[in-house]
Coordinates of C-alpha atoms in Angstrom, one line a residue:
M81 CA 16.7 34.9 1.2
L82 CA 19.9 32.9 0.7
E83 CA 21.9 36.2 0.3
L84 CA 20.7 37.2 3.8
L85 CA 21.6 33.8 5.1
F86 CA 25.1 34.2 3.8
L87 CA 25.4 37.6 5.5
L88 CA 24.4 36.1 8.8
V89 CA 26.8 33.2 8.4
G90 CA 29.7 35.4 7.4
G91 CA 32.3 35.7 4.7
G92 CA 34.7 33.1 6.1
M93 CA 32.5 30.1 5.8
V94 CA 30.8 31.3 2.6
R95 CA 34.1 31.7 0.8
R96 CA 35.3 28.3 1.9
K97 CA 32.1 26.5 0.9
W98 CA 31.2 28.3 -2.3
W99 CA 31.6 25.1 -4.2
L100 CA 29.0 23.5 -1.9
V101 CA 26.5 26.2 -2.9
G102 CA 27.1 25.3 -6.5
V103 CA 26.8 21.6 -5.9
V104 CA 23.5 22.1 -4.1
G105 CA 22.3 24.3 -7.0
L106 CA 23.2 21.6 -9.6
L107 CA 21.5 18.9 -7.5
W108 CA 18.5 21.1 -7.1
M109 CA 18.4 21.6 -10.9
A110 CA 18.7 17.9 -11.5
G111 CA 15.8 17.3 -9.2
G112 CA 13.7 19.9 -11.0
L113 CA 14.5 18.3 -14.4
F114 CA 13.5 14.9 -13.0
F115 CA 10.1 16.2 -11.8
V116 CA 9.4 17.9 -15.2
V117 CA 10.3 14.8 -17.2
T118 CA 8.3 12.4 -15.1
A119 CA 5.3 14.8 -15.1
L120 CA 5.2 14.8 -18.9
H121 CA 5.3 11.0 -19.2
D122 CA 2.2 9.0 -18.4
D123 CA 4.0 5.9 -17.2
L124 CA 6.5 7.8 -14.9
R125 CA 4.2 10.5 -13.5
F126 CA 4.0 10.8 -9.7
S127 CA 0.6 11.2 -8.0
S128 CA 0.2 14.9 -6.9
T129 CA -0.5 13.6 -3.4
Y130 CA 3.2 12.9 -2.9
F131 CA 4.0 16.5 -3.3
A132 CA 1.7 17.3 -0.4
I133 CA 3.7 15.2 2.1
P134 CA 6.7 17.7 2.6
L135 CA 4.2 20.6 2.8
L136 CA 2.2 18.8 5.5
I137 CA 5.4 18.0 7.5
D138 CA 6.5 21.7 7.2
A139 CA 3.0 22.8 8.3
A140 CA 3.1 20.5 11.4
F141 CA 6.5 21.8 12.5
S142 CA 5.3 25.4 12.0
A143 CA 2.2 24.9 14.0
V144 CA 4.0 23.2 16.9
S145 CA 6.7 25.9 17.0
G146 CA 4.0 28.6 16.7
L147 CA 2.1 27.4 19.8
S148 CA 5.1 28.0 22.0
A149 CA 6.4 31.1 20.3
P150 CA 5.9 34.7 21.5
S151 CA 2.9 36.6 20.1
G152 CA 4.7 38.2 17.1
R153 CA 6.4 35.0 15.9
R154 CA 3.3 32.9 16.8
F155 CA 1.3 34.8 14.1
L156 CA 3.9 34.2 11.4
R157 CA 4.3 30.5 12.1
L158 CA 0.6 29.7 12.5
G159 CA -0.2 31.7 9.4
K160 CA 2.4 29.8 7.4
A161 CA 1.0 26.5 8.7
A162 CA -2.6 27.6 7.7
V163 CA -1.5 28.5 4.2
L164 CA 0.4 25.1 3.8
V165 CA -2.6 23.2 5.1
V166 CA -4.9 24.9 2.5
I167 CA -2.6 23.9 -0.3
V168 CA -2.4 20.4 1.0
L169 CA -6.2 20.1 1.1
L170 CA -6.5 21.4 -2.4
I171 CA -4.0 18.7 -3.6
I172 CA -5.4 15.8 -1.6
E173 CA -9.2 16.5 -1.5
A174 CA -9.5 17.5 -5.2
P175 CA -6.7 15.8 -7.1
W176 CA -8.6 16.1 -10.4
H177 CA -8.6 19.9 -10.0
S178 CA -5.3 20.3 -8.2
G179 CA -3.3 20.5 -11.5
I180 CA -5.5 23.4 -12.8
L181 CA -5.4 25.2 -9.4
V182 CA -1.6 24.9 -9.0
G183 CA -1.0 25.8 -12.7
F184 CA -3.0 29.0 -12.4
L185 CA -1.5 29.8 -9.0
V186 CA 2.1 29.4 -10.2
G187 CA 1.4 31.2 -13.4
T188 CA -0.1 34.1 -11.7
L189 CA 2.8 34.4 -9.3
L190 CA 5.4 34.2 -12.1
V191 CA 3.6 36.6 -14.4
A192 CA 3.1 39.1 -11.5
D193 CA 6.8 38.8 -10.4
A194 CA 8.0 39.2 -14.0
A195 CA 5.9 42.3 -14.5
W196 CA 7.2 43.8 -11.3
R197 CA 10.8 43.1 -12.1
A198 CA 10.5 44.5 -15.7
S199 CA 8.6 47.6 -14.7
S200 CA 11.0 48.3 -11.8
A201 CA 14.1 47.9 -14.0
Y202 CA 12.6 50.2 -16.7
I203 CA 11.7 52.9 -14.2
V204 CA 14.7 52.8 -11.9
R205 CA 17.3 52.0 -14.6
F206 CA 19.8 50.5 -12.2
H207 CA 23.1 48.9 -13.3
R208 CA 22.5 46.2 -16.1
W209 CA 18.7 46.9 -16.1
R210 CA 18.3 45.7 -19.6
L211 CA 19.6 42.2 -18.6
S212 CA 17.0 42.2 -15.8
I213 CA 14.2 42.9 -18.3
V214 CA 15.4 40.0 -20.5
K215 CA 15.3 37.7 -17.4
A216 CA 11.8 39.0 -16.6
F217 CA 10.7 38.2 -20.1
F218 CA 11.8 34.5 -19.8
E219 CA 10.1 34.3 -16.4
F220 CA 6.9 35.7 -18.0
L221 CA 7.0 33.0 -20.7
I222 CA 7.3 30.3 -18.0
G223 CA 4.4 31.8 -16.2
I224 CA 2.2 31.8 -19.4
W225 CA 3.1 28.2 -19.9
S226 CA 1.6 27.4 -16.6
F227 CA -1.8 28.6 -17.8
V228 CA -1.7 26.2 -20.8
P229 CA -2.8 22.6 -20.5
W230 CA -0.3 21.4 -23.0
P231 CA 1.3 18.9 -23.1
S232 CA -0.2 16.8 -20.2
H233 CA -3.7 18.3 -20.2
W234 CA -3.2 19.3 -16.5
Q235 CA -2.5 15.7 -15.5
G236 CA 1.1 16.4 -14.6
E237 CA 0.8 20.1 -13.9
V238 CA 1.8 19.9 -10.2
G239 CA 5.0 18.0 -10.9
A240 CA 5.8 20.2 -13.9
D241 CA 5.4 23.4 -12.0
V242 CA 7.3 22.2 -9.0
G243 CA 10.1 21.1 -11.3
T244 CA 10.1 24.4 -13.2
L245 CA 10.3 26.5 -10.0
M246 CA 13.2 24.3 -8.8
I247 CA 15.1 24.8 -12.1
V248 CA 14.6 28.6 -12.0
S249 CA 15.8 28.8 -8.4
A250 CA 18.7 26.5 -9.1
F251 CA 20.0 28.9 -11.8
G252 CA 20.0 31.7 -9.2
L253 CA 21.8 29.5 -6.7
C254 CA 24.5 28.5 -9.2
G255 CA 24.9 32.2 -10.2
L256 CA 25.3 33.1 -6.5
A257 CA 28.0 30.4 -6.1
L258 CA 30.0 32.0 -9.0
R259 CA 29.6 35.5 -7.5
I260 CA 30.9 34.2 -4.2
R261 CA 33.9 32.5 -5.9
R262 CA 34.8 35.7 -7.7
L263 CA 34.6 37.7 -4.4
P264 CA 38.0 39.2 -3.5
P265 CA 39.4 37.7 -0.3
D266 CA 39.7 41.1 1.4
T267 CA 36.1 42.1 0.6
S268 CA 32.9 41.9 2.6
V269 CA 30.4 39.3 1.6
A270 CA 27.9 42.2 1.4
M271 CA 29.3 42.8 -2.1
I272 CA 27.3 39.8 -3.5
L273 CA 24.3 41.9 -2.6
A274 CA 25.4 44.8 -4.7
R275 CA 23.8 43.6 -8.0
G276 CA 22.1 46.5 -9.8
R277 CA 24.0 49.1 -7.8
A278 CA 27.0 50.3 -9.9
R279 CA 28.4 52.6 -7.3
D280 CA 28.7 49.7 -4.8
L281 CA 31.0 47.8 -7.2
K282 CA 33.6 50.6 -7.4
P283 CA 36.9 50.5 -5.5
G284 CA 36.5 52.3 -2.2
S285 CA 32.8 51.5 -1.8
P286 CA 31.7 51.2 1.8
R287 CA 30.2 47.8 1.0
R288 CA 33.7 46.5 0.1
I289 CA 34.9 46.8 3.7
L290 CA 35.8 43.5 5.3
P291 CA 34.0 43.4 8.8
V292 CA 36.2 42.3 11.7
R293 CA 34.3 41.0 14.7
G294 CA 35.5 42.4 17.9
E295 CA 34.8 41.6 21.6
G296 CA 33.4 43.6 24.5
P297 CA 32.7 47.2 23.5
D298 CA 32.9 46.4 19.8
E299 CA 29.6 44.6 20.0
G300 CA 26.6 46.5 21.2
D301 CA 23.1 47.8 20.4
V302 CA 22.1 49.5 17.2
I303 CA 18.8 51.5 16.9
V304 CA 17.0 52.0 13.7
H305 CA 14.8 55.1 13.7
V306 CA 11.9 55.5 11.3
W307 CA 9.7 58.5 10.8
T308 CA 6.5 57.7 9.0
P309 CA 4.6 60.4 7.1
T310 CA 1.3 59.8 9.0
G311 CA 3.0 59.7 12.4
S312 CA 1.9 56.1 13.0
I313 CA 2.6 52.7 11.6
V314 CA 0.4 52.1 8.5
P315 CA -1.4 48.7 8.5
L316 CA 0.0 46.0 6.1
H317 CA -3.2 46.0 3.9
R318 CA -2.4 49.6 2.9
G319 CA 0.8 48.6 1.2
V320 CA 1.4 51.7 -0.9
E321 CA 1.2 54.0 2.1
R322 CA 3.3 51.7 4.2
Y323 CA 6.1 50.9 1.7
V324 CA 6.0 53.6 -0.9
A325 CA 4.5 57.0 0.0
A326 CA 1.6 58.7 1.8
R327 CA 0.3 62.1 2.5
D328 CA 1.2 63.7 5.8
E329 CA -1.1 65.9 7.9
K330 CA -0.2 68.9 5.7
G331 CA -1.2 66.9 2.6
I332 CA 2.4 66.7 1.3
V333 CA 3.4 63.4 -0.3
S334 CA 6.3 61.8 1.5
T335 CA 7.9 58.4 2.2
G336 CA 9.1 59.5 5.7
H337 CA 12.7 59.1 6.8
A338 CA 15.0 56.5 8.3
A339 CA 18.2 56.7 10.3
L340 CA 20.5 54.4 12.3
E341 CA 22.1 55.1 15.6
A342 CA 24.9 53.3 17.4
P343 CA 25.6 55.4 20.5
P344 CA 27.8 57.2 21.3
D345 CA 29.7 57.9 18.1
V346 CA 27.7 56.7 15.0
Y347 CA 24.6 58.3 13.6
I348 CA 23.7 57.8 10.0
S349 CA 21.0 60.1 8.7
H350 CA 21.2 61.1 5.0
Y351 CA 19.3 64.0 3.4
P352 CA 19.5 65.8 0.1
A353 CA 21.0 69.3 0.5
V354 CA 18.8 70.7 -2.2
E355 CA 15.1 70.2 -2.9
I356 CA 14.3 67.4 -5.4
D357 CA 11.8 68.3 -8.1
R358 CA 8.7 66.3 -7.4
A359 CA 6.5 67.7 -10.2
P360 CA 4.5 64.8 -11.8
S361 CA 6.1 65.5 -15.1
Q362 CA 9.6 65.1 -13.7
F363 CA 9.0 62.6 -10.9
A364 CA 9.4 59.5 -13.0
R365 CA 12.8 60.7 -14.3
A366 CA 13.9 61.5 -10.7
L367 CA 13.3 57.9 -9.8
R368 CA 16.1 56.7 -12.1
A369 CA 19.2 55.4 -10.3
T370 CA 21.6 57.2 -12.7
A371 CA 24.4 59.6 -12.1
D372 CA 22.5 62.5 -13.6
N373 CA 20.1 62.3 -10.7
D374 CA 22.8 62.6 -8.1
V375 CA 22.5 65.7 -5.9
P376 CA 24.6 67.1 -3.0
G377 CA 23.6 65.6 0.3
L378 CA 24.2 66.2 4.0
F379 CA 24.3 64.2 7.2
K380 CA 22.6 65.0 10.5
P381 CA 25.1 64.9 13.4
S382 CA 23.0 63.1 16.0
Y383 CA 19.6 61.9 16.9
A384 CA 19.3 64.4 19.6
E385 CA 19.8 67.3 17.2
E386 CA 17.6 65.8 14.5
S387 CA 14.7 65.1 16.9
A388 CA 15.0 68.6 18.4
E389 CA 14.9 70.2 14.9
W390 CA 12.0 68.0 13.8
C391 CA 10.4 65.5 16.1
A392 CA 11.1 62.2 17.8
S393 CA 11.0 59.1 15.5
T394 CA 7.7 57.3 15.1
V395 CA 9.1 53.9 15.9
Q396 CA 12.5 52.5 17.0
V397 CA 13.9 49.0 16.4
R398 CA 16.7 48.0 18.7
L399 CA 19.0 45.2 17.6
A400 CA 21.5 43.8 20.1
G401 CA 25.0 42.5 19.8
L402 CA 25.8 43.8 16.3
N403 CA 29.4 44.5 15.0
R404 CA 30.0 48.1 15.9
R405 CA 33.6 48.0 14.8
A406 CA 32.5 47.2 11.3
L407 CA 29.7 49.8 11.5
R408 CA 32.2 52.5 12.4
A409 CA 34.4 51.5 9.4
F410 CA 31.4 51.6 7.1
W411 CA 30.3 55.0 8.4
Q412 CA 33.9 56.4 7.9
A413 CA 33.8 55.4 4.3
Y414 CA 30.2 56.2 3.6
G415 CA 30.3 59.6 5.3
A416 CA 33.2 60.7 3.1
D417 CA 30.8 61.1 0.1
T418 CA 27.7 63.1 0.7
T419 CA 26.1 62.3 -2.7
Y420 CA 22.4 61.7 -2.5
N421 CA 20.3 59.8 -5.1
L422 CA 16.5 59.4 -4.6
T423 CA 16.5 55.6 -5.3
D424 CA 20.1 54.5 -5.3
R425 CA 21.7 56.4 -2.3
N426 CA 19.0 57.7 0.0
C427 CA 18.4 57.6 3.8
S428 CA 16.9 54.1 3.7
S429 CA 19.6 52.5 1.5
A430 CA 22.2 53.9 3.9
V431 CA 20.5 52.3 6.9
A432 CA 20.1 49.0 5.0
S433 CA 23.7 48.9 3.9
A434 CA 24.9 49.7 7.5
L435 CA 22.8 46.9 8.8
D436 CA 24.3 44.5 6.3
V437 CA 27.8 45.3 7.6
A438 CA 26.7 45.1 11.3
I439 CA 25.0 41.7 11.0
E440 CA 27.6 40.0 8.8
G441 CA 28.9 36.9 10.6
R442 CA 26.4 37.3 13.4
F443 CA 25.8 33.5 13.4
A444 CA 29.3 32.5 12.3
E445 CA 29.9 30.1 15.2
A446 CA 26.4 28.6 15.4
A447 CA 26.3 28.0 11.6
R448 CA 28.9 25.3 12.0
S449 CA 26.0 23.1 13.0
P450 CA 23.8 21.7 10.1
A451 CA 20.9 21.5 12.5
F452 CA 21.2 25.2 13.2
L453 CA 21.3 26.1 9.5
L454 CA 18.2 24.0 8.9
R455 CA 16.3 25.8 11.7
L456 CA 17.4 29.1 10.3
L457 CA 16.3 28.2 6.8
C458 CA 12.8 27.3 8.1
A459 CA 12.3 30.5 10.1
P460 CA 9.5 32.7 8.5
E461 CA 11.4 35.8 9.6
L462 CA 14.3 34.9 7.3
W463 CA 11.9 34.5 4.3
I464 CA 10.1 37.7 5.1
A465 CA 13.4 39.6 5.4
G466 CA 14.6 38.0 2.1
L467 CA 11.4 39.0 0.3
L468 CA 11.8 42.6 1.5
R469 CA 15.4 42.7 0.3
R470 CA 14.3 41.3 -3.1
R471 CA 11.7 44.1 -3.5
A472 CA 14.1 46.8 -2.4
A473 CA 16.9 45.5 -4.7
W474 CA 14.6 45.8 -7.8
M475 CA 13.1 49.2 -6.9
A476 CA 14.5 51.1 -3.9
W477 CA 14.8 51.0 -0.2
T478 CA 12.1 53.1 1.6
P479 CA 11.6 53.8 5.3
G480 CA 8.7 51.3 5.4
I481 CA 10.7 48.5 3.9
V482 CA 13.7 49.3 6.3
L483 CA 11.3 49.2 9.3
D484 CA 9.9 45.7 8.5
Y485 CA 13.4 44.5 7.5
A486 CA 15.0 45.6 10.7
R487 CA 12.1 44.0 12.7
A488 CA 12.6 40.7 10.9
V489 CA 16.3 40.7 11.4
G490 CA 15.9 41.6 15.0
A491 CA 13.4 38.8 15.5
L492 CA 16.0 36.3 14.0
I493 CA 18.6 37.6 16.5
V494 CA 16.3 37.2 19.4
Q495 CA 15.1 33.8 18.4
F496 CA 18.5 32.2 17.5
E497 CA 20.8 34.0 19.9
P498 CA 18.6 35.6 22.7
R499 CA 19.9 38.7 24.4
P500 CA 18.2 41.0 26.8
D501 CA 15.8 43.3 25.0
G502 CA 17.4 42.6 21.6
G503 CA 15.5 43.3 18.4
R504 CA 12.2 44.5 19.8
A505 CA 10.4 47.4 18.4
H506 CA 9.6 50.3 20.7
P507 CA 7.1 53.2 19.9
A508 CA 9.0 56.4 20.2
A509 CA 8.2 58.3 23.3
S510 CA 7.0 61.7 22.1
G511 CA 3.9 63.8 22.3
H512 CA 4.7 65.6 19.0
P513 CA 3.2 64.6 15.7
A514 CA 5.7 62.7 13.7
A515 CA 5.1 64.6 10.5
A516 CA 5.4 68.1 11.9
I517 CA 8.1 68.9 9.3
T518 CA 8.4 66.9 6.0
P519 CA 12.0 65.9 5.4
S520 CA 13.1 66.9 1.9
G521 CA 13.7 64.2 -0.6
D522 CA 12.6 61.3 1.5

């Protein structure tokens, strides 16, 4: 989530204030240690009710802002407020059980997250995947500790778990500050998002391009096109079909396809030039983000030609006022290499990387205000987009993840810098089935 925030703020401020990120991380860690120590000492332990106060304040602000928000954002804010109120009621109304409930909740979340990170790292084998498994192992141990009543017999569980989560997140924040400090001055801040992607770290990588924000025609609309296998948007409760793969009307397993258009001269649509073996015995190996899985790729010249050859996109997300000059520079560098990799350099990762370049520095001027940054940090769309980025970073970008990510980023742009018709999703106008032809490799 913070990485996306730094993208929106831009490289200039982030580089100048890298030390501030580190200081916040150290203070956050000190606060976590304080809560853990006091939770384990009977004479110093805080009542769990005190931890409900900030949650209740956040719930109140979310509810008030949700009542006046448009329908899409209203659901997110009211939903967030409802979840926070439930947690507050569990802490206040049943304080003798709150320690057990919080312990099991935090433990379940940490164990599930650790299992996901470790399994994803083992399957995909991205850059430094073994280190990721080691980190997941320590996260797993912390999660198991939350299930154990030792040493406070659940009496200080709320404070201990809150402090532990603060310490874990503080380590990530301090590591992020060091990555920013080591970032070359002529490099895009998008490079700090390149963890796990070895090809992004090499000289000449499109993600190393330093975006330059222009005026007038250099800022304009960008359209994200997504073709879903089923020809419609799959509901959220069918997560595998929405974010991983589904069967099209011909019974073929596919994840769909994603492309990005910035008329009139930029269209990014990446395909494999050869068919990728999807036999069950070889599919797990094909998911590895290693050089031996690279295959020749090709780029479609325009949306008009692609939709004429196949069909119109299922859904389009229009984002207004993005940096088209930086997008052109990215496309010039990215398009020079047609290499395709099913998990590391596919159609969806190309769109996501292009969006990173186009949105960098979008809120550079407004971010000088601490009040603006606080409002941005409290926006549910920022957290949702950050969560989608996190999942994609540990596994792979898919058209379903790109669709929801583009929607969340578009909603942020509309909310914090309104422009006519910016960032709204439009169903594609087409009478043809969206899965008439299954794109190879996507």
